[in-house]
């Protein structure tokens, strides 16, 4: 069945912005200006306020994954004795760094860092990955250590965690003054945090438009448009971008354009996208009249960044470190996702069990049963990985998805029959 | 609290499970007692609990400051998992997690750990962190404590946070038992644990000088037993063993290959593997295993604030991949260990799916290679008996070392 999808015009805008970002980074490197590599949910704003360019190796891994060179980069890391079972984002990145000029990266690899800054709020693996980079590039590594918010944790413990992170940010500011030879500028940080907050709020508003039945865009579109919120934090260009994107999506609602022409099913995507199968997955779901209307992944940024109070930038950044989705226990995730299922009128959950991302796949069985118990909605668990194609079997996934749609179809018939 | 009166209660553990008397009172009889302790430990602990009325808390490996639990009058027991079949783990978790976590999850969900009064989960890695919350969902009616170990040791803020966490564990245990834990209680417990460390160190020193004195399997059992019984009683058995060991001749007429074992974080090496080493004619002269050198390394200072002192032990000790501290290098440590024990080579045991170890391995390999020290990497999976492939690799490695 041919499916006519109206693509977002903003995809082109996204591509242009991405290309420009990496071109500018290369120029920055040539001019000898300081560059830092950061983990995805690190408080990178503190670096930007000191005129340090921030690069996100995870975004680079996404690009490599989407262009299907990631598996080979992982193998380059494995050739240097890094286990096949390790996080594929990390091996993509380390592999590319080890290969240097011979990297298979479609953008020719990343500019050399002068500094590394991470938070372990998304996983402990980030620390080990960046320790390797620190040794490889012989540059300092700053770790913003975030305690994990286990289920049932009391307010005092959470407050102590926030205080601890705040203290680390203050220590980092002192370090950065020495490192850059410049004074720490809290006003500049306020401005940057305000803009980070603004772009996250806009992103969240766009995401919420998917509550509209039928949805004007899918989460596959939202995944593609994560880039500015993650990599162009604190910049006016990201705010402008999301204003344009929001306008286009509003226009689609006004014109009655549905992302999936004959939307009959609305799905939820758990875990990281399978970056090398984004288009294929989007097409597969669309061919079943299914729109992925909600997903958990963007909440790692927009959940907390959208609430940033720029008047208290350090406290806000601390919240941005401790409170993202992934830094929570399993019961929290079940409740969070159940709420989204209700708000977005979801019919089924697709749980991508990323083989090499433990913080995301551990607890998925409980998410499936817990959400079903609360909302009655069924799930399918598909085995995959974010960028390593060796862990993704197309035929198997297709078969699992087809079976899942049989369940959804029969559920729909049952509802009609009442 | 441990004064003379309470000590008698702990005695019940060993006396209850006395072996029938044997001819001779050599090392073998004492070692056999340790073997008894590790055989079906949870059944024994459950019976002991009922008899003595003591509380028992399960501690996930690694780094729980057991002295604090001990000072609360509670027996800390390390959850070492199992190599027996673990079908339940697949109902709760995908298989891409280490066998220590999976086997403990199976044991927990099967009800075999229900005799525990609670579990302490240290945040040592993503697997334990996340699985702790899966566990709590399915076994909600227990005392749980999350030890929020800082993910780095490089800043004043992180060291302060660690001290805070240890203090918080103390106050939580006070609330749990309804009894105050005084500094004196902590000092007493530290003294017991330091004695334990000193005794194990002595045993390891004796073995280094006469490596056939204690087999690799027996040494593993001796350390594991200490994680499954009151330290006081283990200390007594150790003291007796050391006394006999000092007098034993045990020098092998045949040249043995001297090996250092490294790694096997959180879990004991497979039982069958340690036996295999002996069969191949190797002796273990030192190790940095968790159920080994890592457990008793570095005493706690006894002349300062006990919480401070416990935190300080955490900063120090054998370099650990979950303790982010660029001033420490596990590779350098291992090279030093090999040299000081005059070993011919290293066997590294890495739990499959253990990310922290897997990230450190390439650096360790680099350092060993640069120092000209041969090594063999073994991936530890969930199995009791070493596969044919593993057996061949170990035999071949030992042979190569023998010829050098």
JSON list of C-alpha atoms in Angstrom, two decimals, chain A residues 80-83 85-87 90 94 120 123-125 127-129 131-132 135 141 143-145 147-148 150-153 157 160-161 164 167-168 171 329-331 333 353 355-356 358-359 361-366 381 383, chain B residues 90-98 123 126-127 129-134 136-138 146 148-152 155-158 160-161 164 168 321-322 324-325 350 352-356 358-363 365 379:
[
{"chain": "A", "resi": 80, "resn": "UNK", "atom": "CA", "xyz": [42.02, -2.16, 20.24]},
{"chain": "A", "resi": 81, "resn": "UNK", "atom": "CA", "xyz": [40.55, -4.59, 22.77]},
{"chain": "A", "resi": 82, "resn": "UNK", "atom": "CA", "xyz": [37.34, -2.75, 23.68]},
{"chain": "A", "resi": 83, "resn": "UNK", "atom": "CA", "xyz": [34.68, -5.41, 24.24]},
{"chain": "A", "resi": 85, "resn": "UNK", "atom": "CA", "xyz": [29.37, -5.58, 24.54]},
{"chain": "A", "resi": 86, "resn": "UNK", "atom": "CA", "xyz": [30.28, -1.99, 25.38]},
{"chain": "A", "resi": 87, "resn": "UNK", "atom": "CA", "xyz": [28.06, 1.01, 24.62]},
{"chain": "A", "resi": 90, "resn": "UNK", "atom": "CA", "xyz": [31.28, 5.09, 23.01]},
{"chain": "A", "resi": 94, "resn": "UNK", "atom": "CA", "xyz": [36.57, 6.00, 20.41]},
{"chain": "A", "resi": 120, "resn": "UNK", "atom": "CA", "xyz": [27.15, 10.54, 34.72]},
{"chain": "A", "resi": 123, "resn": "UNK", "atom": "CA", "xyz": [25.02, 6.40, 32.88]},
{"chain": "A", "resi": 124, "resn": "UNK", "atom": "CA", "xyz": [28.28, 5.41, 34.55]},
{"chain": "A", "resi": 125, "resn": "UNK", "atom": "CA", "xyz": [29.60, 4.26, 31.20]},
{"chain": "A", "resi": 127, "resn": "UNK", "atom": "CA", "xyz": [32.75, 8.30, 32.81]},
{"chain": "A", "resi": 128, "resn": "UNK", "atom": "CA", "xyz": [34.70, 5.26, 31.58]},
{"chain": "A", "resi": 129, "resn": "UNK", "atom": "CA", "xyz": [34.31, 6.34, 27.93]},
{"chain": "A", "resi": 131, "resn": "UNK", "atom": "CA", "xyz": [38.43, 8.53, 30.78]},
{"chain": "A", "resi": 132, "resn": "UNK", "atom": "CA", "xyz": [39.63, 6.77, 27.63]},
{"chain": "A", "resi": 135, "resn": "UNK", "atom": "CA", "xyz": [44.08, 9.53, 28.16]},
{"chain": "A", "resi": 141, "resn": "UNK", "atom": "CA", "xyz": [38.21, 15.52, 32.28]},
{"chain": "A", "resi": 143, "resn": "UNK", "atom": "CA", "xyz": [32.98, 14.85, 35.89]},
{"chain": "A", "resi": 144, "resn": "UNK", "atom": "CA", "xyz": [29.77, 16.35, 37.23]},
{"chain": "A", "resi": 145, "resn": "UNK", "atom": "CA", "xyz": [28.75, 13.48, 39.42]},
{"chain": "A", "resi": 147, "resn": "UNK", "atom": "CA", "xyz": [23.51, 10.69, 42.39]},
{"chain": "A", "resi": 148, "resn": "UNK", "atom": "CA", "xyz": [20.78, 8.43, 41.03]},
{"chain": "A", "resi": 150, "resn": "UNK", "atom": "CA", "xyz": [16.02, 5.66, 43.12]},
{"chain": "A", "resi": 151, "resn": "UNK", "atom": "CA", "xyz": [12.31, 4.99, 43.51]},
{"chain": "A", "resi": 152, "resn": "UNK", "atom": "CA", "xyz": [10.97, 6.16, 46.84]},
{"chain": "A", "resi": 153, "resn": "UNK", "atom": "CA", "xyz": [13.88, 8.48, 47.57]},
{"chain": "A", "resi": 157, "resn": "UNK", "atom": "CA", "xyz": [18.21, 13.01, 49.84]},
{"chain": "A", "resi": 160, "resn": "UNK", "atom": "CA", "xyz": [21.39, 16.87, 49.11]},
{"chain": "A", "resi": 161, "resn": "UNK", "atom": "CA", "xyz": [22.06, 15.53, 45.64]},
{"chain": "A", "resi": 164, "resn": "UNK", "atom": "CA", "xyz": [26.27, 18.35, 45.82]},
{"chain": "A", "resi": 167, "resn": "UNK", "atom": "CA", "xyz": [28.88, 22.62, 44.66]},
{"chain": "A", "resi": 168, "resn": "UNK", "atom": "CA", "xyz": [30.56, 20.75, 41.82]},
{"chain": "A", "resi": 171, "resn": "UNK", "atom": "CA", "xyz": [34.21, 24.04, 41.70]},
{"chain": "A", "resi": 329, "resn": "UNK", "atom": "CA", "xyz": [14.16, 4.46, 38.97]},
{"chain": "A", "resi": 330, "resn": "UNK", "atom": "CA", "xyz": [11.79, 2.04, 37.28]},
{"chain": "A", "resi": 331, "resn": "UNK", "atom": "CA", "xyz": [8.56, 2.85, 39.11]},
{"chain": "A", "resi": 333, "resn": "UNK", "atom": "CA", "xyz": [9.41, 5.47, 34.50]},
{"chain": "A", "resi": 353, "resn": "UNK", "atom": "CA", "xyz": [15.75, -2.99, 23.86]},
{"chain": "A", "resi": 355, "resn": "UNK", "atom": "CA", "xyz": [21.60, -4.15, 23.51]},
{"chain": "A", "resi": 356, "resn": "UNK", "atom": "CA", "xyz": [24.42, -1.87, 24.62]},
{"chain": "A", "resi": 358, "resn": "UNK", "atom": "CA", "xyz": [21.85, -0.76, 30.14]},
{"chain": "A", "resi": 359, "resn": "UNK", "atom": "CA", "xyz": [20.20, 2.26, 31.80]},
{"chain": "A", "resi": 361, "resn": "UNK", "atom": "CA", "xyz": [16.91, -1.53, 28.69]},
{"chain": "A", "resi": 362, "resn": "UNK", "atom": "CA", "xyz": [16.97, -2.58, 32.33]},
{"chain": "A", "resi": 363, "resn": "UNK", "atom": "CA", "xyz": [13.43, -2.37, 33.65]},
{"chain": "A", "resi": 364, "resn": "UNK", "atom": "CA", "xyz": [11.72, -2.54, 30.25]},
{"chain": "A", "resi": 365, "resn": "UNK", "atom": "CA", "xyz": [9.93, -5.75, 31.19]},
{"chain": "A", "resi": 366, "resn": "UNK", "atom": "CA", "xyz": [8.45, -3.90, 34.16]},
{"chain": "A", "resi": 381, "resn": "UNK", "atom": "CA", "xyz": [9.85, -5.56, 22.79]},
{"chain": "A", "resi": 383, "resn": "UNK", "atom": "CA", "xyz": [15.90, -6.21, 20.15]},
{"chain": "B", "resi": 90, "resn": "UNK", "atom": "CA", "xyz": [15.24, -14.09, 32.33]},
{"chain": "B", "resi": 91, "resn": "UNK", "atom": "CA", "xyz": [11.73, -13.23, 33.50]},
{"chain": "B", "resi": 92, "resn": "UNK", "atom": "CA", "xyz": [12.86, -9.88, 34.85]},
{"chain": "B", "resi": 93, "resn": "UNK", "atom": "CA", "xyz": [15.84, -8.91, 32.78]},
{"chain": "B", "resi": 94, "resn": "UNK", "atom": "CA", "xyz": [17.36, -9.21, 29.34]},
{"chain": "B", "resi": 95, "resn": "UNK", "atom": "CA", "xyz": [20.47, -11.43, 29.33]},
{"chain": "B", "resi": 96, "resn": "UNK", "atom": "CA", "xyz": [22.93, -8.61, 28.54]},
{"chain": "B", "resi": 97, "resn": "UNK", "atom": "CA", "xyz": [23.85, -8.01, 32.16]},
{"chain": "B", "resi": 98, "resn": "UNK", "atom": "CA", "xyz": [26.65, -9.65, 34.20]},
{"chain": "B", "resi": 123, "resn": "UNK", "atom": "CA", "xyz": [25.59, 2.44, 43.30]},
{"chain": "B", "resi": 126, "resn": "UNK", "atom": "CA", "xyz": [24.48, 1.01, 35.91]},
{"chain": "B", "resi": 127, "resn": "UNK", "atom": "CA", "xyz": [23.41, -2.61, 36.28]},
{"chain": "B", "resi": 129, "resn": "UNK", "atom": "CA", "xyz": [21.68, 0.83, 40.15]},
{"chain": "B", "resi": 130, "resn": "UNK", "atom": "CA", "xyz": [18.85, -0.03, 37.79]},
{"chain": "B", "resi": 131, "resn": "UNK", "atom": "CA", "xyz": [18.27, -3.64, 38.87]},
{"chain": "B", "resi": 132, "resn": "UNK", "atom": "CA", "xyz": [17.90, -2.45, 42.49]},
{"chain": "B", "resi": 133, "resn": "UNK", "atom": "CA", "xyz": [14.69, -0.72, 41.45]},
{"chain": "B", "resi": 134, "resn": "UNK", "atom": "CA", "xyz": [13.42, -3.78, 39.57]},
{"chain": "B", "resi": 136, "resn": "UNK", "atom": "CA", "xyz": [12.18, -3.36, 44.95]},
{"chain": "B", "resi": 137, "resn": "UNK", "atom": "CA", "xyz": [9.16, -3.42, 42.67]},
{"chain": "B", "resi": 138, "resn": "UNK", "atom": "CA", "xyz": [8.79, -7.15, 43.19]},
{"chain": "B", "resi": 146, "resn": "UNK", "atom": "CA", "xyz": [20.80, 2.73, 48.45]},
{"chain": "B", "resi": 148, "resn": "UNK", "atom": "CA", "xyz": [24.91, 6.65, 46.81]},
{"chain": "B", "resi": 149, "resn": "UNK", "atom": "CA", "xyz": [28.62, 6.18, 46.26]},
{"chain": "B", "resi": 150, "resn": "UNK", "atom": "CA", "xyz": [30.01, 9.24, 44.44]},
{"chain": "B", "resi": 151, "resn": "UNK", "atom": "CA", "xyz": [31.04, 8.56, 40.87]},
{"chain": "B", "resi": 152, "resn": "UNK", "atom": "CA", "xyz": [34.35, 10.36, 41.34]},
{"chain": "B", "resi": 155, "resn": "UNK", "atom": "CA", "xyz": [37.04, 16.90, 44.32]},
{"chain": "B", "resi": 156, "resn": "UNK", "atom": "CA", "xyz": [36.49, 18.12, 47.88]},
{"chain": "B", "resi": 157, "resn": "UNK", "atom": "CA", "xyz": [32.75, 18.07, 47.14]},
{"chain": "B", "resi": 158, "resn": "UNK", "atom": "CA", "xyz": [32.80, 14.38, 46.21]},
{"chain": "B", "resi": 160, "resn": "UNK", "atom": "CA", "xyz": [32.41, 15.34, 51.46]},
{"chain": "B", "resi": 161, "resn": "UNK", "atom": "CA", "xyz": [29.49, 13.62, 49.74]},
{"chain": "B", "resi": 164, "resn": "UNK", "atom": "CA", "xyz": [27.77, 12.21, 54.12]},
{"chain": "B", "resi": 168, "resn": "UNK", "atom": "CA", "xyz": [23.52, 8.62, 56.39]},
{"chain": "B", "resi": 321, "resn": "UNK", "atom": "CA", "xyz": [37.30, 0.99, 37.74]},
{"chain": "B", "resi": 322, "resn": "UNK", "atom": "CA", "xyz": [34.20, 2.43, 39.41]},
{"chain": "B", "resi": 324, "resn": "UNK", "atom": "CA", "xyz": [37.05, 7.70, 39.04]},
{"chain": "B", "resi": 325, "resn": "UNK", "atom": "CA", "xyz": [40.47, 8.90, 40.11]},
{"chain": "B", "resi": 350, "resn": "UNK", "atom": "CA", "xyz": [36.44, -10.30, 33.37]},
{"chain": "B", "resi": 352, "resn": "UNK", "atom": "CA", "xyz": [30.95, -10.64, 30.58]},
{"chain": "B", "resi": 353, "resn": "UNK", "atom": "CA", "xyz": [28.91, -7.41, 30.34]},
{"chain": "B", "resi": 354, "resn": "UNK", "atom": "CA", "xyz": [30.94, -5.71, 33.10]},
{"chain": "B", "resi": 355, "resn": "UNK", "atom": "CA", "xyz": [31.40, -2.28, 31.49]},
{"chain": "B", "resi": 356, "resn": "UNK", "atom": "CA", "xyz": [33.76, -0.71, 34.04]},
{"chain": "B", "resi": 358, "resn": "UNK", "atom": "CA", "xyz": [35.92, -3.80, 29.98]},
{"chain": "B", "resi": 359, "resn": "UNK", "atom": "CA", "xyz": [36.81, -0.11, 29.59]},
{"chain": "B", "resi": 360, "resn": "UNK", "atom": "CA", "xyz": [39.90, -0.52, 31.77]},
{"chain": "B", "resi": 361, "resn": "UNK", "atom": "CA", "xyz": [41.14, -3.73, 30.19]},
{"chain": "B", "resi": 362, "resn": "UNK", "atom": "CA", "xyz": [42.89, -2.18, 27.14]},
{"chain": "B", "resi": 363, "resn": "UNK", "atom": "CA", "xyz": [44.97, 0.05, 29.42]},
{"chain": "B", "resi": 365, "resn": "UNK", "atom": "CA", "xyz": [46.87, -4.89, 28.67]},
{"chain": "B", "resi": 379, "resn": "UNK", "atom": "CA", "xyz": [35.52, -13.80, 30.10]}
]
